[in-house]
mmCIF file of C-alpha atoms (C1' of nucleotides) in Angstrom:
data_model
loop_
_atom_site.group_PDB
_atom_site.id
_atom_site.type_symbol
_atom_site.label_atom_id
_atom_site.label_comp_id
_atom_site.label_asym_id
_atom_site.label_seq_id
_atom_site.Cartn_x
_atom_site.Cartn_y
_atom_site.Cartn_z
ATOM 1 C CA MET J 1 28.942 2.636 -6.894
ATOM 2 C CA SER J 2 25.980 4.816 -6.221
ATOM 3 C CA VAL J 3 23.490 4.721 -3.171
ATOM 4 C CA ILE J 4 20.622 3.159 -3.840
ATOM 5 C CA GLU J 5 17.906 5.397 -3.171
ATOM 6 C CA ILE J 6 15.260 4.392 -4.394
ATOM 7 C CA PRO J 7 15.099 0.430 -5.422
ATOM 8 C CA THR J 8 15.066 -0.204 -9.634
ATOM 9 C CA GLY J 9 12.464 -2.015 -8.592
ATOM 10 C CA THR J 10 9.464 0.576 -6.668
ATOM 11 C CA LYS J 11 10.980 2.930 -10.132
ATOM 12 C CA THR J 12 10.274 0.783 -12.539
ATOM 13 C CA LEU J 13 6.524 0.565 -10.300
ATOM 14 C CA ILE J 14 6.175 3.964 -10.927
ATOM 15 C CA PHE J 15 7.081 4.234 -13.771
ATOM 16 C CA SER J 16 4.832 1.562 -15.019
ATOM 17 C CA LYS J 17 2.141 3.229 -12.378
ATOM 18 C CA LEU J 18 1.993 6.805 -14.600
ATOM 19 C CA TYR J 19 2.064 4.913 -18.378
ATOM 20 C CA TYR J 20 -0.713 3.204 -17.334
ATOM 21 C CA GLY J 21 -2.547 6.742 -16.571
ATOM 22 C CA VAL J 22 -1.185 7.819 -19.833
ATOM 23 C CA LEU J 23 -2.917 5.178 -21.650
ATOM 24 C CA THR J 24 -5.881 4.471 -19.931
ATOM 25 C CA LYS J 25 -6.017 8.492 -20.432
ATOM 26 C CA SER J 26 -5.411 7.610 -24.153
ATOM 27 C CA LEU J 27 -7.999 5.162 -24.334
ATOM 28 C CA SER J 28 -10.964 6.525 -22.516
ATOM 29 C CA LYS J 29 -13.137 6.149 -25.576
ATOM 30 C CA LEU J 30 -12.685 2.875 -25.377
ATOM 31 C CA ASP J 31 -15.831 0.876 -23.574
ATOM 32 C CA ILE J 32 -13.005 -0.830 -21.384
ATOM 33 C CA ASP J 33 -10.938 1.085 -18.862
ATOM 34 C CA ARG J 34 -8.217 -1.653 -17.879
ATOM 35 C CA TYR J 35 -6.998 -4.909 -19.494
ATOM 36 C CA PHE J 36 -5.134 -2.796 -22.657
ATOM 37 C CA ALA J 37 -2.217 -4.961 -21.643
ATOM 38 C CA VAL J 38 -4.151 -8.801 -22.149
ATOM 39 C CA ILE J 39 -5.412 -7.193 -24.866
ATOM 40 C CA LEU J 40 -2.710 -7.199 -26.887
ATOM 41 C CA PHE J 41 -1.347 -10.173 -25.398
ATOM 42 C CA LEU J 42 -4.251 -11.280 -26.917
ATOM 43 C CA ASN J 43 -3.882 -10.065 -30.653
ATOM 44 C CA SER J 44 -0.199 -11.316 -30.973
ATOM 45 C CA ASN J 45 -0.380 -14.356 -29.154
ATOM 46 C CA LYS J 46 -3.637 -16.318 -31.358
ATOM 47 C CA LYS J 47 -4.406 -19.666 -29.234
ATOM 48 C CA CYS J 48 -3.376 -19.841 -25.972
ATOM 49 C CA CYS J 49 -5.033 -20.651 -22.982
ATOM 50 C CA GLN J 50 -5.094 -18.448 -19.664
ATOM 51 C CA GLN J 51 -3.001 -20.330 -18.241
ATOM 52 C CA ASN J 52 -0.735 -19.114 -20.897
ATOM 53 C CA ILE J 53 -1.628 -15.160 -20.399
ATOM 54 C CA CYS J 54 -0.908 -15.268 -16.368
ATOM 55 C CA ASN J 55 2.374 -17.146 -17.252
ATOM 56 C CA ASN J 56 3.547 -14.071 -20.203
ATOM 57 C CA LEU J 57 1.986 -10.827 -17.922
ATOM 58 C CA MET J 58 2.881 -12.289 -14.741
ATOM 59 C CA MET J 59 -0.948 -12.647 -13.184
ATOM 60 C CA ASP J 60 -2.361 -15.180 -10.930
ATOM 61 C CA LYS J 61 -4.862 -18.218 -12.457
ATOM 62 C CA ALA J 62 -8.154 -17.192 -10.026
ATOM 63 C CA ALA J 63 -7.259 -13.301 -11.231
ATOM 64 C CA MET J 64 -7.346 -14.313 -14.601
ATOM 65 C CA VAL J 65 -10.998 -15.482 -14.654
ATOM 66 C CA LYS J 66 -12.298 -12.288 -13.488
ATOM 67 C CA VAL J 67 -10.709 -10.371 -16.214
ATOM 68 C CA LEU J 68 -11.008 -12.426 -18.664
ATOM 69 C CA ASP J 69 -15.181 -11.879 -17.222
ATOM 70 C CA TYR J 70 -14.671 -8.366 -17.834
ATOM 71 C CA LEU J 71 -13.526 -8.663 -21.174
ATOM 72 C CA THR J 72 -16.333 -11.324 -22.065
ATOM 73 C CA LYS J 73 -19.434 -8.672 -20.740
ATOM 74 C CA ALA J 74 -17.353 -6.174 -22.936
ATOM 75 C CA GLY J 75 -17.487 -8.291 -25.905
ATOM 76 C CA TYR J 76 -13.736 -8.365 -26.989
ATOM 77 C CA ILE J 77 -13.193 -11.656 -26.081
ATOM 78 C CA HIS J 78 -14.940 -15.224 -26.024
ATOM 79 C CA ARG J 79 -13.369 -18.447 -24.911
ATOM 80 C CA ILE J 80 -13.594 -22.510 -27.072
ATOM 81 C CA THR J 81 -13.252 -25.300 -25.008
ATOM 82 C CA ASN J 82 -9.665 -26.892 -26.475
ATOM 83 C CA PRO J 83 -11.462 -30.008 -28.317
ATOM 84 C CA LEU J 84 -7.615 -31.762 -28.027
ATOM 85 C CA ASP J 85 -7.915 -30.834 -24.039
ATOM 86 C CA ARG J 86 -10.948 -30.364 -22.754
ATOM 87 C CA ARG J 87 -9.529 -28.650 -19.122
ATOM 88 C CA GLU J 88 -8.016 -25.678 -21.502
ATOM 89 C CA HIS J 89 -9.810 -22.892 -22.438
ATOM 90 C CA PHE J 90 -8.036 -20.653 -25.463
ATOM 91 C CA ILE J 91 -8.331 -17.441 -25.459
ATOM 92 C CA GLU J 92 -9.439 -15.453 -28.855
ATOM 93 C CA LEU J 93 -10.298 -11.911 -29.685
ATOM 94 C CA THR J 94 -14.145 -11.611 -30.881
ATOM 95 C CA ILE J 95 -13.732 -8.940 -34.563
ATOM 96 C CA LYS J 96 -14.987 -6.145 -31.508
ATOM 97 C CA GLY J 97 -11.958 -6.408 -29.619
ATOM 98 C CA ILE J 98 -9.274 -7.818 -33.463
ATOM 99 C CA LYS J 99 -10.777 -3.885 -34.336
ATOM 100 C CA LYS J 100 -10.471 -1.917 -30.957
ATOM 101 C CA SER J 101 -6.458 -3.648 -30.204
ATOM 102 C CA LYS J 102 -5.556 -1.924 -33.090
ATOM 103 C CA GLU J 103 -6.205 1.355 -31.492
ATOM 104 C CA ILE J 104 -5.213 0.321 -28.428
ATOM 105 C CA LEU J 105 -2.689 -0.409 -30.331
ATOM 106 C CA LYS J 106 -1.837 3.108 -31.551
ATOM 107 C CA SER J 107 -2.509 4.252 -28.740
ATOM 108 C CA VAL J 108 0.206 2.474 -27.348
ATOM 109 C CA HIS J 109 2.285 3.486 -29.821
ATOM 110 C CA GLU J 110 2.233 7.615 -29.342
ATOM 111 C CA ILE J 111 2.731 6.507 -26.312
ATOM 112 C CA GLU J 112 6.372 5.024 -26.509
ATOM 113 C CA GLN J 113 7.217 7.247 -29.140
ATOM 114 C CA LYS J 114 7.065 10.362 -26.387
ATOM 115 C CA ALA J 115 8.289 8.205 -23.861
ATOM 116 C CA PHE J 116 11.283 7.435 -25.844
ATOM 117 C CA LEU J 117 11.555 10.963 -26.859
ATOM 118 C CA GLY J 118 15.263 11.968 -26.862
ATOM 119 C CA VAL J 119 16.217 8.978 -25.752
ATOM 120 C CA THR J 120 18.735 7.210 -29.287
ATOM 121 C CA LYS J 121 18.340 4.038 -30.278
ATOM 122 C CA LYS J 122 21.265 2.706 -29.200
ATOM 123 C CA GLU J 123 19.840 3.497 -25.977
ATOM 124 C CA THR J 124 16.720 2.100 -26.561
ATOM 125 C CA LEU J 125 18.071 -1.282 -27.800
ATOM 126 C CA ILE J 126 20.296 -1.339 -24.096
ATOM 127 C CA PHE J 127 17.311 -0.222 -21.599
ATOM 128 C CA ASN J 128 15.457 -3.158 -23.905
ATOM 129 C CA LYS J 129 18.452 -5.477 -23.276
ATOM 130 C CA VAL J 130 19.000 -4.739 -19.752
ATOM 131 C CA LEU J 131 15.214 -4.661 -18.565
ATOM 132 C CA HIS J 132 15.112 -8.718 -20.647
ATOM 133 C CA SER J 133 17.969 -9.509 -18.237
ATOM 134 C CA LEU J 134 17.106 -8.033 -14.695
ATOM 135 C CA SER J 135 13.792 -9.988 -15.444
ATOM 136 C CA ASN J 136 15.247 -12.819 -16.569
ATOM 137 C CA ASN J 137 17.699 -13.003 -13.598
ATOM 138 C CA ILE J 138 15.206 -12.153 -10.729
ATOM 139 C CA LYS J 139 13.556 -14.848 -12.278
ATOM 140 C CA GLU J 140 15.763 -17.473 -10.990
ATOM 141 C CA LEU J 141 16.295 -16.183 -7.074
ATOM 142 C CA PRO J 142 13.986 -16.955 -4.955
ATOM 143 C CA SER J 143 10.444 -15.531 -4.032
ATOM 144 C CA THR J 144 7.321 -15.818 -1.969
ATOM 145 C CA ASN J 145 5.355 -16.630 -5.231
ATOM 146 C CA LEU J 146 3.480 -14.195 -5.338
ATOM 147 C CA PHE J 147 0.453 -14.084 -8.122
ATOM 148 C CA PHE J 148 1.624 -16.361 -10.262
ATOM 149 C CA ASN J 149 1.723 -20.492 -10.934
ATOM 150 C CA TYR J 150 5.309 -20.760 -12.505
ATOM 151 C CA LYS J 151 5.514 -23.840 -13.353
ATOM 152 C CA ASN J 152 8.004 -25.182 -10.400
ATOM 153 C CA THR J 153 6.993 -28.597 -11.614
ATOM 154 C CA LYS J 154 10.768 -30.356 -11.542
ATOM 155 C CA ASN J 155 10.435 -30.612 -7.953
ATOM 156 C CA LYS J 156 7.181 -33.108 -7.664
ATOM 157 C CA SER J 157 8.571 -33.864 -4.220
ATOM 158 C CA THR J 158 7.961 -31.122 -2.008
ATOM 159 C CA LYS J 159 4.723 -30.443 -3.122
ATOM 160 C CA LYS J 160 2.934 -32.677 -0.768
ATOM 161 C CA ASN J 161 4.036 -31.162 2.492
ATOM 162 C CA SER J 162 2.877 -27.870 0.768
ATOM 163 C CA LYS J 163 0.043 -27.066 3.702
ATOM 164 C CA MET I 1 11.089 -0.149 -35.627
ATOM 165 C CA SER I 2 9.633 -3.105 -33.854
ATOM 166 C CA VAL I 3 6.446 -4.243 -33.091
ATOM 167 C CA ILE I 4 5.527 -3.207 -29.665
ATOM 168 C CA GLU I 5 4.072 -6.461 -28.890
ATOM 169 C CA ILE I 6 4.675 -5.604 -25.286
ATOM 170 C CA PRO I 7 4.347 -1.580 -23.772
ATOM 171 C CA THR I 8 7.214 -0.578 -21.965
ATOM 172 C CA GLY I 9 4.758 -0.104 -19.143
ATOM 173 C CA THR I 10 3.624 -3.920 -19.167
ATOM 174 C CA LYS I 11 7.526 -4.820 -18.529
ATOM 175 C CA THR I 12 8.547 -2.665 -15.371
ATOM 176 C CA LEU I 13 5.088 -3.980 -14.164
ATOM 177 C CA ILE I 14 6.181 -7.447 -14.287
ATOM 178 C CA PHE I 15 9.396 -6.769 -13.707
ATOM 179 C CA SER I 16 8.750 -4.908 -10.588
ATOM 180 C CA LYS I 17 5.720 -7.556 -9.295
ATOM 181 C CA LEU I 18 9.461 -10.076 -9.272
ATOM 182 C CA TYR I 19 11.413 -7.982 -7.503
ATOM 183 C CA TYR I 20 9.453 -7.683 -4.741
ATOM 184 C CA GLY I 21 8.470 -11.045 -4.786
ATOM 185 C CA VAL I 22 12.294 -11.500 -3.916
ATOM 186 C CA LEU I 23 12.918 -8.937 -1.858
ATOM 187 C CA THR I 24 9.582 -9.262 0.184
ATOM 188 C CA LYS I 25 11.246 -13.042 0.147
ATOM 189 C CA SER I 26 14.299 -12.336 1.060
ATOM 190 C CA LEU I 27 12.850 -9.921 4.121
ATOM 191 C CA SER I 28 11.067 -11.965 5.273
ATOM 192 C CA LYS I 29 13.060 -12.415 8.805
ATOM 193 C CA LEU I 30 11.139 -8.942 9.384
ATOM 194 C CA ASP I 31 8.702 -7.908 11.543
ATOM 195 C CA ILE I 32 7.056 -6.922 8.323
ATOM 196 C CA ASP I 33 6.100 -7.467 5.047
ATOM 197 C CA ARG I 34 5.660 -4.418 2.657
ATOM 198 C CA TYR I 35 6.929 -0.911 2.411
ATOM 199 C CA PHE I 36 10.603 -1.790 2.136
ATOM 200 C CA ALA I 37 10.376 1.352 -0.200
ATOM 201 C CA VAL I 38 8.757 3.446 2.219
ATOM 202 C CA ILE I 39 11.399 2.562 4.999
ATOM 203 C CA LEU I 40 14.279 3.432 2.220
ATOM 204 C CA PHE I 41 13.209 6.455 1.506
ATOM 205 C CA LEU I 42 12.766 8.108 5.288
ATOM 206 C CA ASN I 43 15.855 7.017 5.875
ATOM 207 C CA SER I 44 17.470 8.468 3.077
ATOM 208 C CA ASN I 45 14.920 11.491 2.663
ATOM 209 C CA LYS I 46 15.261 13.421 6.183
ATOM 210 C CA LYS I 47 12.011 15.896 7.804
ATOM 211 C CA CYS I 48 9.812 14.674 5.039
ATOM 212 C CA CYS I 49 6.453 14.897 5.348
ATOM 213 C CA GLN I 50 3.707 12.328 4.297
ATOM 214 C CA GLN I 51 3.003 13.947 0.968
ATOM 215 C CA ASN I 52 6.301 13.910 -0.021
ATOM 216 C CA ILE I 53 6.509 10.824 0.086
ATOM 217 C CA CYS I 54 3.392 10.554 -2.245
ATOM 218 C CA ASN I 55 5.125 12.621 -4.115
ATOM 219 C CA ASN I 56 8.326 10.509 -4.713
ATOM 220 C CA LEU I 57 6.571 7.148 -4.296
ATOM 221 C CA MET I 58 3.904 8.113 -6.565
ATOM 222 C CA MET I 59 0.590 6.558 -3.828
ATOM 223 C CA ASP I 60 -2.788 8.242 -2.782
ATOM 224 C CA LYS I 61 -2.077 10.262 0.306
ATOM 225 C CA ALA I 62 -5.678 8.011 1.231
ATOM 226 C CA ALA I 63 -3.922 5.005 1.086
ATOM 227 C CA MET I 64 -0.323 6.457 2.784
ATOM 228 C CA VAL I 65 -2.077 7.190 5.926
ATOM 229 C CA LYS I 66 -2.737 3.708 6.186
ATOM 230 C CA VAL I 67 0.531 3.121 5.598
ATOM 231 C CA LEU I 68 2.321 5.021 7.845
ATOM 232 C CA ASP I 69 -0.661 3.584 10.771
ATOM 233 C CA TYR I 70 1.050 -0.215 9.856
ATOM 234 C CA LEU I 71 4.756 1.346 9.964
ATOM 235 C CA THR I 72 3.860 2.706 13.507
ATOM 236 C CA LYS I 73 2.277 0.021 14.858
ATOM 237 C CA ALA I 74 5.262 -2.018 14.350
ATOM 238 C CA GLY I 75 7.384 0.711 15.819
ATOM 239 C CA TYR I 76 9.667 1.594 12.653
ATOM 240 C CA ILE I 77 8.801 5.325 12.329
ATOM 241 C CA HIS I 78 6.486 7.991 14.239
ATOM 242 C CA ARG I 79 4.893 11.150 13.074
ATOM 243 C CA ILE I 80 5.975 14.251 14.506
ATOM 244 C CA THR I 81 3.519 17.546 14.315
ATOM 245 C CA ASN I 82 5.298 20.688 11.930
ATOM 246 C CA PRO I 83 5.533 23.497 15.009
ATOM 247 C CA LEU I 84 5.408 25.902 11.665
ATOM 248 C CA ASP I 85 3.221 24.462 9.516
ATOM 249 C CA ARG I 86 1.358 22.246 11.790
ATOM 250 C CA ARG I 87 -0.682 21.021 9.363
ATOM 251 C CA GLU I 88 2.203 19.308 8.216
ATOM 252 C CA HIS I 89 3.066 15.544 10.111
ATOM 253 C CA PHE I 90 7.700 15.293 9.808
ATOM 254 C CA ILE I 91 7.346 11.226 8.898
ATOM 255 C CA GLU I 92 10.338 9.680 11.344
ATOM 256 C CA LEU I 93 12.586 6.728 12.039
ATOM 257 C CA THR I 94 12.866 5.350 15.071
ATOM 258 C CA ILE I 95 15.672 3.538 16.319
ATOM 259 C CA LYS I 96 14.304 0.335 15.587
ATOM 260 C CA GLY I 97 12.626 1.832 12.126
ATOM 261 C CA ILE I 98 16.663 2.943 11.415
ATOM 262 C CA LYS I 99 18.319 0.152 11.709
ATOM 263 C CA LYS I 100 15.835 -2.189 10.196
ATOM 264 C CA SER I 101 16.749 -0.136 6.933
ATOM 265 C CA LYS I 102 19.764 -1.226 7.370
ATOM 266 C CA GLU I 103 18.944 -4.387 6.952
ATOM 267 C CA ILE I 104 16.871 -3.530 4.195
ATOM 268 C CA LEU I 105 18.725 -1.199 1.917
ATOM 269 C CA LYS I 106 21.497 -4.940 2.699
ATOM 270 C CA SER I 107 18.987 -6.929 1.113
ATOM 271 C CA VAL I 108 17.677 -4.027 -1.435
ATOM 272 C CA HIS I 109 22.365 -4.466 -2.104
ATOM 273 C CA GLU I 110 22.510 -8.109 -2.749
ATOM 274 C CA ILE I 111 19.268 -7.914 -5.288
ATOM 275 C CA GLU I 112 20.612 -5.393 -7.598
ATOM 276 C CA GLN I 113 23.581 -7.366 -7.769
ATOM 277 C CA LYS I 114 22.131 -10.346 -8.546
ATOM 278 C CA ALA I 115 19.586 -8.441 -11.087
ATOM 279 C CA PHE I 116 22.178 -6.216 -13.302
ATOM 280 C CA LEU I 117 24.108 -9.981 -13.583
ATOM 281 C CA GLY I 118 26.022 -10.088 -16.850
ATOM 282 C CA VAL I 119 24.657 -6.281 -17.818
ATOM 283 C CA THR I 120 28.030 -3.811 -17.700
ATOM 284 C CA LYS I 121 28.362 -0.445 -15.436
ATOM 285 C CA LYS I 122 27.775 1.456 -19.401
ATOM 286 C CA GLU I 123 24.531 -1.060 -19.242
ATOM 287 C CA THR I 124 23.456 -0.045 -16.100
ATOM 288 C CA LEU I 125 23.852 3.895 -16.666
ATOM 289 C CA ILE I 126 22.592 4.045 -19.798
ATOM 290 C CA PHE I 127 19.202 1.815 -17.961
ATOM 291 C CA ASN I 128 18.751 3.959 -15.185
ATOM 292 C CA LYS I 129 19.699 7.331 -17.651
ATOM 293 C CA VAL I 130 16.916 5.834 -19.756
ATOM 294 C CA LEU I 131 14.122 5.230 -17.297
ATOM 295 C CA HIS I 132 14.689 8.760 -15.857
ATOM 296 C CA SER I 133 14.404 10.192 -19.055
ATOM 297 C CA LEU I 134 11.131 7.764 -20.003
ATOM 298 C CA SER I 135 9.323 9.141 -15.907
ATOM 299 C CA ASN I 136 10.374 12.352 -16.765
ATOM 300 C CA ASN I 137 8.481 12.050 -21.044
ATOM 301 C CA ILE I 138 5.314 9.820 -19.233
ATOM 302 C CA LYS I 139 4.861 12.533 -16.644
ATOM 303 C CA GLU I 140 4.197 15.616 -19.432
ATOM 304 C CA LEU I 141 1.842 13.783 -20.892
ATOM 305 C CA PRO I 142 -2.198 13.670 -19.809
ATOM 306 C CA SER I 143 -2.865 11.156 -16.391
ATOM 307 C CA THR I 144 -5.916 9.276 -14.941
ATOM 308 C CA ASN I 145 -4.412 11.990 -11.627
ATOM 309 C CA LEU I 146 -5.117 7.891 -10.884
ATOM 310 C CA PHE I 147 -3.450 7.118 -7.350
ATOM 311 C CA PHE I 148 -1.430 11.043 -6.863
ATOM 312 C CA ASN I 149 -2.142 14.373 -5.518
ATOM 313 C CA TYR I 150 0.848 15.407 -8.079
ATOM 314 C CA LYS I 151 -0.024 19.434 -7.555
ATOM 315 C CA ASN I 152 -2.285 19.694 -10.575
ATOM 316 C CA THR I 153 -4.049 23.450 -9.165
ATOM 317 C CA LYS I 154 -3.727 25.219 -11.681
ATOM 318 C CA ASN I 155 -7.228 24.709 -12.669
ATOM 319 C CA LYS I 156 -8.849 25.768 -10.375
ATOM 320 C CA SER I 157 -11.866 26.816 -11.922
ATOM 321 C CA THR I 158 -13.181 23.274 -12.647
ATOM 322 C CA LYS I 159 -12.700 21.816 -9.063
ATOM 323 C CA LYS I 160 -16.368 23.530 -8.140
ATOM 324 C CA ASN I 161 -18.343 21.018 -10.687
ATOM 325 C CA SER I 162 -17.038 18.099 -10.089
ATOM 326 C CA LYS I 163 -19.239 16.287 -9.225
ATOM 327 C "C1'" DT Z 1 -9.488 41.374 9.797
ATOM 328 C "C1'" DA Z 2 -13.952 38.129 8.051
ATOM 329 C "C1'" DT Z 3 -14.025 34.650 4.466
ATOM 330 C "C1'" DA Z 4 -12.907 32.689 0.887
ATOM 331 C "C1'" DA Z 5 -9.110 29.171 -0.816
ATOM 332 C "C1'" DT Z 6 -6.082 26.476 -0.205
ATOM 333 C "C1'" DT Z 7 -3.350 22.518 2.316
ATOM 334 C "C1'" DA Z 8 -2.389 18.327 5.055
ATOM 335 C "C1'" DG Z 9 -3.765 14.941 6.411
ATOM 336 C "C1'" DT Z 10 -7.315 11.865 7.720
ATOM 337 C "C1'" DT Z 11 -11.721 8.821 7.576
ATOM 338 C "C1'" DA Z 12 -15.164 5.996 5.404
ATOM 339 C "C1'" DT Z 13 -16.761 3.631 1.371
ATOM 340 C "C1'" DA Z 14 -16.518 0.768 -2.429
ATOM 341 C "C1'" DT Z 15 -14.518 -1.358 -5.986
ATOM 342 C "C1'" DT Z 16 -10.725 -4.017 -7.957
ATOM 343 C "C1'" DT Z 17 -7.093 -7.143 -7.248
ATOM 344 C "C1'" DG Z 18 -3.995 -10.895 -4.637
ATOM 345 C "C1'" DT Z 19 -3.619 -14.929 -2.294
ATOM 346 C "C1'" DA Z 20 -4.978 -19.292 -1.586
ATOM 347 C "C1'" DA Z 21 -8.084 -22.980 -0.663
ATOM 348 C "C1'" DA Z 22 -10.921 -25.897 -1.852
ATOM 349 C "C1'" DC Z 23 -13.972 -26.833 -5.480
ATOM 350 C "C1'" DT Z 24 -14.683 -29.313 -10.674
ATOM 351 C "C1'" DA Z 25 -13.383 -31.338 -14.526
ATOM 352 C "C1'" DT Z 26 -10.175 -33.999 -17.949
ATOM 353 C "C1'" DT Z 27 -5.807 -35.612 -18.350
ATOM 354 C "C1'" DT Z 28 -1.904 -38.430 -17.755
ATOM 355 C "C1'" DG Z 29 1.226 -41.628 -15.665
ATOM 356 C "C1'" DT Z 30 1.314 -45.852 -13.742
ATOM 357 C "C1'" DA M 1 -8.847 -48.855 -12.694
ATOM 358 C "C1'" DC M 2 -6.356 -45.753 -10.148
ATOM 359 C "C1'" DA M 3 -3.937 -41.509 -7.374
ATOM 360 C "C1'" DA M 4 -2.283 -37.194 -9.449
ATOM 361 C "C1'" DA M 5 -1.433 -33.172 -11.780
ATOM 362 C "C1'" DT M 6 -3.014 -29.472 -14.258
ATOM 363 C "C1'" DA M 7 -7.256 -25.421 -15.985
ATOM 364 C "C1'" DG M 8 -10.226 -22.978 -14.700
ATOM 365 C "C1'" DT M 9 -13.816 -21.887 -11.469
ATOM 366 C "C1'" DT M 10 -15.480 -20.006 -7.142
ATOM 367 C "C1'" DT M 11 -15.252 -18.570 -2.237
ATOM 368 C "C1'" DA M 12 -12.949 -15.507 1.289
ATOM 369 C "C1'" DC M 13 -10.442 -12.608 2.693
ATOM 370 C "C1'" DA M 14 -6.368 -8.954 2.695
ATOM 371 C "C1'" DA M 15 -5.105 -5.099 0.310
ATOM 372 C "C1'" DA M 16 -4.566 -1.225 -3.837
ATOM 373 C "C1'" DT M 17 -6.940 1.099 -5.613
ATOM 374 C "C1'" DA M 18 -9.962 5.927 -5.920
ATOM 375 C "C1'" DT M 19 -13.478 8.731 -4.072
ATOM 376 C "C1'" DA M 20 -15.217 11.932 -1.696
ATOM 377 C "C1'" DA M 21 -16.290 14.028 2.753
ATOM 378 C "C1'" DC M 22 -13.535 15.392 6.424
ATOM 379 C "C1'" DT M 23 -11.598 18.082 10.032
ATOM 380 C "C1'" DA M 24 -7.586 21.972 11.300
ATOM 381 C "C1'" DA M 25 -4.206 24.636 10.145
ATOM 382 C "C1'" DT M 26 -2.616 28.694 6.999
ATOM 383 C "C1'" DT M 27 -2.886 31.348 2.553
ATOM 384 C "C1'" DA M 28 -4.774 35.140 -0.126
ATOM 385 C "C1'" DT M 29 -7.694 38.764 -0.624
ATOM 386 C "C1'" DA M 30 -11.229 42.554 -1.075
#
DNA sequence: TATAATTAGTTATATTTGTAAACTATTTGT
DNA sequence: ACAAATAGTTTACAAATATAACTAATTATA
């Protein structure tokens, strides 16, 4: 077994930093300069509420408020109160948001293509499969709850004595 | 070709968030609560200067100063001025730092083992190879220079009129 | 060899993000 | 009806990120 010099989590973090740098550059013509992944998520997930986005993109719900304020101000999204549960706000892309999401998707596709250059189809499949497994496996391990509000509603009993 | 719903860079970012949550939890007995990857890097790279760490872990040199201040204060490292180039500071682990790096490495190994559960050796190899390729490929693409000082010393001319 | 440019690291500042807690409004459970 | 839970917001603070200006030392060059 090889000696781990840089933890896998660090390697993936480094890659994501590089990736976001390239994506931001590639989309510098847009009038927003971050949260592209949120736009893409909304593009493929209609009628989802804030907690939904938080759970899927691993972001804190308090941070999400600011993200959505930013995107609302830029005219990409709007909040719609769910009439069936008025606590929830559905987040929807505006016409502009939908239009821009196509551009974002185009950039992402281009970057993905260039990133996976020299990687075979089979290797790509395995890479994605393993990345998925890693995330699933690691989710099961004890963690500082850090930055999200993932349903841990099963053990209600411990809630009370959380200082 | 499959539709990309979540960019690879986002998926890896999510994984690294999960990973760091688990690592932080697992090392909560230590008297530091972050920058474990820097310690590990120093453990396997002797006599490296700050810029060196920055380039390898993709961190900004100004941020690195604070990181190293934190680790110095905690007694994990010290800075040693390179006598052959007195601008450079070699960063070395202290005895304590070396001792603690073993604990960190142990935690990392355990987490890696659990993360790669159900993933074959061959798949693991491919995963690492692809991740490496992705990072290399993406490094070649135009990017907002974001958070690091990777040699872009080729275009000296534009330096002056940078407001 | 003087001086200009570059480099390593530091300091300072502003912005953004992460974390936690308290809070409102609403819904659910009893 | 009342307690508990949930979605989202606000606030406050710590940490991370981005920039730029700065010092000191080194390298290039004219």
